[in-house]
Coordinates of C-alpha atoms in Angstrom, one line a residue:
X1 CA -76.0 42.9 -6.5
X2 CA -76.9 39.6 -8.1
X3 CA -75.9 39.2 -11.7
X4 CA -76.1 36.4 -14.2
X5 CA -73.6 38.1 -16.5
X6 CA -70.8 38.6 -14.0
X7 CA -70.0 36.0 -11.3
X8 CA -67.2 37.7 -9.3
X9 CA -67.1 34.9 -6.8
X10 CA -66.5 32.3 -9.5
X11 CA -63.7 34.4 -11.1
X12 CA -62.0 34.8 -7.7
X13 CA -62.3 31.1 -7.0
X14 CA -61.0 30.2 -10.5
X15 CA -58.0 32.5 -10.2
X16 CA -57.1 30.9 -6.8
X17 CA -57.5 27.4 -8.2
X18 CA -55.3 28.2 -11.2
X19 CA -52.6 29.5 -9.0
X20 CA -52.9 26.4 -6.8
X21 CA -52.6 24.1 -9.9
X22 CA -49.6 26.0 -11.1
X23 CA -47.8 25.6 -7.7
X24 CA -48.9 22.0 -7.6
X25 CA -47.4 21.4 -11.1
X26 CA -44.1 23.0 -9.9
X27 CA -43.9 20.9 -6.8
X28 CA -44.7 17.7 -8.7
X29 CA -42.0 18.5 -11.2
X30 CA -39.4 19.0 -8.4
X31 CA -40.4 15.7 -6.8
X32 CA -40.2 13.8 -10.1
X33 CA -36.9 15.3 -11.2
X34 CA -35.2 15.9 -7.8
X35 CA -34.3 19.4 -8.9
X36 CA -35.7 22.7 -7.8
X37 CA -33.6 24.4 -10.5
X38 CA -33.9 22.1 -13.5
X39 CA -33.9 24.7 -16.3
X40 CA -32.6 28.2 -16.7
X41 CA -36.1 29.6 -16.4
X42 CA -36.3 28.2 -12.8
X43 CA -33.4 30.4 -11.6
X44 CA -31.1 31.7 -14.3
X45 CA -28.2 32.6 -12.0
X46 CA -28.2 29.3 -10.1
X47 CA -28.6 27.3 -13.3
X48 CA -25.7 29.1 -14.9
X49 CA -23.4 28.5 -11.9
X50 CA -24.4 24.8 -11.6
X51 CA -23.8 24.2 -15.3
X52 CA -20.3 25.7 -15.1
X53 CA -19.6 23.6 -12.0
X54 CA -20.8 20.4 -13.7
X55 CA -18.5 21.1 -16.6
X56 CA -15.6 21.6 -14.2
X57 CA -16.5 18.4 -12.4
X58 CA -16.2 16.5 -15.7
X59 CA -12.9 18.1 -16.3
X60 CA -11.7 17.0 -12.9
X61 CA -12.8 13.4 -13.7
X62 CA -10.5 13.5 -16.7
X63 CA -7.7 14.9 -14.5
X64 CA -8.2 12.0 -12.1
X65 CA -7.8 9.6 -15.0
X66 CA -4.6 11.4 -16.1
X67 CA -3.2 11.1 -12.6
X68 CA -3.9 7.4 -12.5
X69 CA -2.2 6.9 -15.9
X70 CA 0.8 9.0 -14.7
X71 CA 1.0 7.1 -11.5
X72 CA 1.2 3.8 -13.4
X73 CA 4.0 5.2 -15.6
X74 CA 6.0 6.3 -12.6
X75 CA 5.4 3.0 -10.9
X76 CA 6.7 1.2 -13.9
X77 CA 9.8 3.4 -14.1
X78 CA 10.4 3.0 -10.4
X79 CA 10.2 -0.8 -10.5
X80 CA 12.7 -0.9 -13.4
X81 CA 15.0 1.5 -11.6
X82 CA 14.9 -0.5 -8.4
X83 CA 15.7 -3.7 -10.2
X84 CA 18.5 -2.0 -12.0
X85 CA 20.0 -0.7 -8.7
X86 CA 20.0 -4.2 -7.4
X87 CA 21.7 -5.5 -10.5
X88 CA 24.4 -2.7 -10.5
X89 CA 25.1 -3.7 -6.9
X90 CA 25.6 -7.2 -8.0
X91 CA 28.1 -5.9 -10.6
X92 CA 29.8 -4.0 -7.8
X93 CA 30.2 -7.2 -5.8
X94 CA 31.7 -8.9 -8.8
X95 CA 34.2 -6.1 -9.2
X96 CA 35.2 -6.5 -5.6
X97 CA 35.7 -10.2 -6.1
X98 CA 37.8 -9.6 -9.3
X99 CA 40.2 -7.3 -7.5
X100 CA 43.2 -9.5 -6.7
X101 CA 41.8 -12.6 -8.5
X102 CA 43.8 -14.6 -11.0
X103 CA 43.5 -14.1 -14.8
X104 CA 41.4 -17.2 -15.1
X105 CA 39.0 -16.1 -12.3
X106 CA 38.7 -12.7 -13.8
X107 CA 37.7 -14.3 -17.1
X108 CA 34.9 -16.2 -15.3
X109 CA 33.8 -13.2 -13.3
X110 CA 33.7 -11.2 -16.6
X111 CA 31.1 -13.7 -18.0
X112 CA 28.9 -13.0 -15.0
X113 CA 29.4 -9.2 -15.4
X114 CA 28.4 -9.5 -19.0
X115 CA 25.2 -11.4 -18.0
X116 CA 24.3 -8.8 -15.5
X117 CA 24.9 -6.0 -18.0
X118 CA 22.5 -7.8 -20.4
X119 CA 20.0 -8.0 -17.6
X120 CA 20.2 -4.3 -17.0
X121 CA 19.4 -3.6 -20.6
X122 CA 16.5 -6.0 -20.4
X123 CA 15.1 -4.3 -17.3
X124 CA 15.3 -0.9 -18.9
X125 CA 13.7 -2.0 -22.2
X126 CA 10.8 -3.8 -20.5
X127 CA 9.9 -0.8 -18.2
X128 CA 7.2 0.3 -20.6
X129 CA 3.7 1.3 -19.8
X130 CA 1.2 2.5 -22.4
X131 CA 4.0 3.1 -24.9
X132 CA 6.1 5.2 -22.5
X133 CA 9.5 4.1 -21.5
X134 CA 11.6 6.5 -19.4
X135 CA 14.6 4.3 -18.7
X136 CA 15.6 3.2 -22.3
X137 CA 15.1 6.1 -24.6
X138 CA 16.1 7.4 -28.0
X139 CA 16.4 11.2 -28.1
X140 CA 17.6 11.3 -31.7
X141 CA 14.4 13.0 -32.8
X142 CA 11.1 14.2 -31.4
X143 CA 12.7 16.3 -28.6
X144 CA 13.6 20.0 -28.4
X145 CA 17.3 19.2 -28.2
X146 CA 18.7 16.0 -29.6
X147 CA 20.2 14.0 -26.8
X148 CA 18.0 15.6 -24.2
X149 CA 14.6 14.1 -23.3
X150 CA 11.8 16.6 -22.9
X151 CA 10.2 16.7 -19.5
X152 CA 7.0 14.6 -19.2
X153 CA 4.0 16.6 -18.0
X154 CA 1.2 14.8 -16.1
X155 CA -2.0 16.9 -15.8
X156 CA -2.6 17.2 -12.1
X157 CA -5.3 19.9 -11.7
X158 CA -8.0 21.9 -13.5
X159 CA -8.2 25.5 -12.2
X160 CA -10.7 28.3 -12.7
X161 CA -9.7 31.8 -11.6
X162 CA -12.1 34.4 -10.1
X163 CA -12.4 35.9 -13.6
X164 CA -13.6 32.6 -15.0
X165 CA -10.4 31.7 -16.8
X166 CA -9.6 28.0 -17.0
X167 CA -6.1 26.6 -16.8
X168 CA -4.3 23.4 -16.1
X169 CA -1.5 22.5 -13.6
X170 CA 1.0 19.7 -14.3
X171 CA 3.5 17.5 -12.4
X172 CA 6.7 17.5 -14.4
X173 CA 8.9 14.4 -14.5
X174 CA 12.5 15.1 -15.5
X175 CA 13.2 12.0 -17.6
X176 CA 16.6 13.3 -18.6
X177 CA 17.8 12.7 -15.1
X178 CA 16.4 9.2 -14.7
X179 CA 17.1 7.6 -18.1
X180 CA 19.5 4.6 -18.0
X181 CA 20.2 4.2 -21.7
X182 CA 19.9 6.6 -24.6
X183 CA 20.3 5.4 -28.2
X184 CA 21.2 8.8 -29.5
X185 CA 24.4 8.3 -31.4
X186 CA 25.7 11.8 -30.8
X187 CA 25.3 11.8 -27.1
X188 CA 28.1 12.7 -24.8
X189 CA 28.8 11.7 -21.2
X190 CA 26.8 14.7 -20.0
X191 CA 23.5 13.7 -21.6
X192 CA 23.9 9.9 -22.0
X193 CA 21.9 7.5 -19.9
X194 CA 23.1 6.8 -16.4
X195 CA 24.4 3.3 -17.4
X196 CA 25.8 4.0 -20.9
X197 CA 27.5 7.3 -20.0
X198 CA 31.3 7.5 -20.2
X199 CA 32.8 8.1 -16.7
X200 CA 36.2 9.0 -15.5
X201 CA 37.9 6.1 -13.7
X202 CA 39.5 8.5 -11.3
X203 CA 36.2 10.0 -9.9
X204 CA 33.3 8.2 -11.5
X205 CA 32.0 11.5 -12.8
X206 CA 30.6 11.8 -16.3
X207 CA 33.1 12.7 -19.1
X208 CA 32.2 14.2 -22.5
X209 CA 35.4 12.7 -23.9
X210 CA 35.8 8.9 -24.1
X211 CA 39.2 7.4 -23.6
X212 CA 39.3 3.7 -23.8
X213 CA 41.9 2.3 -21.4
X214 CA 44.5 -0.3 -22.4
X215 CA 43.6 -3.6 -20.7
X216 CA 46.3 -4.6 -18.2
X217 CA 48.2 -1.3 -18.4
X218 CA 48.6 1.3 -15.7
X219 CA 45.6 3.5 -15.4
X220 CA 45.7 6.8 -17.2
X221 CA 44.3 10.0 -15.9
X222 CA 41.7 10.3 -18.6
X223 CA 40.6 6.7 -18.8
X224 CA 36.8 6.3 -19.0
X225 CA 34.4 3.4 -18.5
X226 CA 30.6 2.9 -18.7
X227 CA 28.6 0.5 -16.5
X228 CA 27.0 -0.9 -19.6
X229 CA 30.2 -2.0 -21.2
X230 CA 33.0 -2.3 -18.5
X231 CA 35.0 -5.5 -18.5
X232 CA 37.3 -7.1 -15.9
X233 CA 38.9 -9.6 -18.3
X234 CA 42.6 -8.9 -18.8
X235 CA 42.3 -5.7 -16.7
X236 CA 44.7 -4.9 -13.9
X237 CA 43.6 -4.5 -10.3
X238 CA 44.2 -0.8 -10.5
X239 CA 41.8 -0.6 -13.5
X240 CA 39.2 -2.6 -11.7
X241 CA 39.4 -0.2 -8.8
X242 CA 38.7 2.6 -11.3
X243 CA 35.7 0.6 -12.5
X244 CA 34.4 0.5 -9.0
X245 CA 34.5 4.3 -8.8
X246 CA 32.5 4.3 -12.1
X247 CA 29.9 2.0 -10.7
X248 CA 29.7 4.0 -7.5
X249 CA 29.1 7.2 -9.6
X250 CA 26.3 5.5 -11.5
X251 CA 24.7 4.1 -8.3
X252 CA 24.7 7.5 -6.8
X253 CA 22.8 8.9 -9.8
X254 CA 20.4 5.9 -9.8
X255 CA 19.6 6.4 -6.2
X256 CA 18.8 10.0 -6.8
X257 CA 16.7 9.1 -9.8
X258 CA 14.7 6.5 -7.7
X259 CA 14.2 9.2 -5.0
X260 CA 12.8 11.6 -7.6
X261 CA 10.5 9.0 -8.9
X262 CA 9.3 8.1 -5.4
X263 CA 8.7 11.8 -4.7
X264 CA 6.7 12.2 -7.9
X265 CA 4.6 9.1 -7.1
X266 CA 3.9 10.5 -3.6
X267 CA 2.9 13.8 -5.1
X268 CA 0.6 12.2 -7.6
X269 CA -1.1 10.1 -4.9
X270 CA -1.7 13.2 -2.8
X271 CA -3.1 15.1 -5.8
X272 CA -5.4 12.1 -6.6
X273 CA -6.8 12.2 -3.0
X274 CA -7.2 16.0 -3.2
X275 CA -8.9 15.8 -6.6
X276 CA -11.3 13.2 -5.4
X277 CA -12.2 15.4 -2.3
X278 CA -12.6 18.4 -4.6
X279 CA -15.0 16.6 -6.9
X280 CA -17.1 15.6 -3.9
X281 CA -17.1 19.2 -2.7
X282 CA -18.3 20.5 -6.1
X283 CA -21.1 17.9 -6.2
X284 CA -22.2 19.0 -2.8
X285 CA -22.1 22.6 -3.9
X286 CA -24.2 21.9 -7.0
X287 CA -26.7 20.1 -4.8
X288 CA -27.0 23.1 -2.5
X289 CA -27.9 25.2 -5.5
X290 CA -30.3 23.1 -7.5
X291 CA -31.4 20.0 -5.6
X292 CA -35.0 19.9 -4.2
X293 CA -35.6 19.4 -0.5
X294 CA -37.8 16.3 -0.7
X295 CA -39.0 16.7 2.9
X296 CA -40.1 20.2 2.2
X297 CA -41.6 19.4 -1.2
X298 CA -43.6 16.4 0.1
X299 CA -45.1 18.6 2.8
X300 CA -45.9 21.3 0.3
X301 CA -47.5 18.7 -2.0
X302 CA -49.9 17.6 0.6
X303 CA -50.8 21.2 1.4
X304 CA -51.4 22.1 -2.2
X305 CA -53.5 19.0 -2.8
X306 CA -55.8 20.2 0.0
X307 CA -55.8 23.7 -1.4
X308 CA -56.7 22.3 -4.8
X309 CA -59.7 20.3 -3.4
X310 CA -60.9 23.4 -1.5
X311 CA -60.5 25.5 -4.6
X312 CA -62.6 23.1 -6.6
X313 CA -65.2 23.2 -3.8
X314 CA -65.2 27.0 -3.7
X315 CA -65.6 27.2 -7.4
X316 CA -68.5 24.8 -7.3
X317 CA -70.2 26.9 -4.6
X318 CA -69.6 30.1 -6.6
X319 CA -71.1 28.6 -9.7
X320 CA -74.1 27.4 -7.7
X321 CA -74.9 31.0 -6.7
X322 CA -76.3 31.8 -10.1
X323 CA -78.8 29.0 -9.7
X324 CA -80.3 30.8 -6.7
X325 CA -81.4 33.6 -8.9
X326 CA -84.0 31.2 -10.5
X327 CA -85.9 31.1 -7.3
X328 CA -86.7 34.8 -7.6
X329 CA -88.8 34.0 -10.7
X330 CA -90.9 31.2 -9.3

């Protein structure tokens, strides 16, 4: 039946053309933005997952910055510790030279020892990065227990559980075990710095009770010394031997402290590498969910453009069918 009121062919052609235009608009949007899921309306589930992953990626970027800052602080402390170890070894050499030396020579050696002690304090005070100094500290206030330095926590990871709960992991630096000086007035040998702690001359172990030896006298069982203030001037050879034991005790602790700092630095470097790889993996995962396949979209675009042209042609033909009715009335 031919009708001038209802053109079924034109309506079919128009619906097809509208669908083609809609698909063409979607493809053009994907090509221009690079995303096949740019909004929640495109795919709510994928958009939600990708948004959460992007947020986690930003958090990991901050973790990477925290690790870099922490590595710099550890490097600074390690450098200061290494220089301090070298200087304490120099003091050890001076003590060996003073053993058996004359009083005049001991006085000269003492001047050198005092200079080295001053250099030790200088190294510790200068080992500061971004306001943090782990070698020369003051635990008078600002810490859970006066005299004890709180552990330093370096954020090392951002975690998200299967339930979606976010949490942070840290690398803890036990500054209490690596500090060289502590300005806390009430400190004892147990929680003083490595260099200003009082140590027994007999064993070199820390002592909570200080007992100042009488210069030149026979060593007493409870005599104590500290690396930061020991003196060879007017002291007997037996007392200098005790001082050697004190220096050895401090060197042992300093070596352990340097080892701990080195281990922390190694762990931070490993975590930085892992975090960088994890960030790359998350980026790839986001891409798999929301990125458009440009090869596929370019091919689809060409096909839709042809379909659009054919749709326009079909609609034109359908609209021309009504004109043929006029010939019936000629």
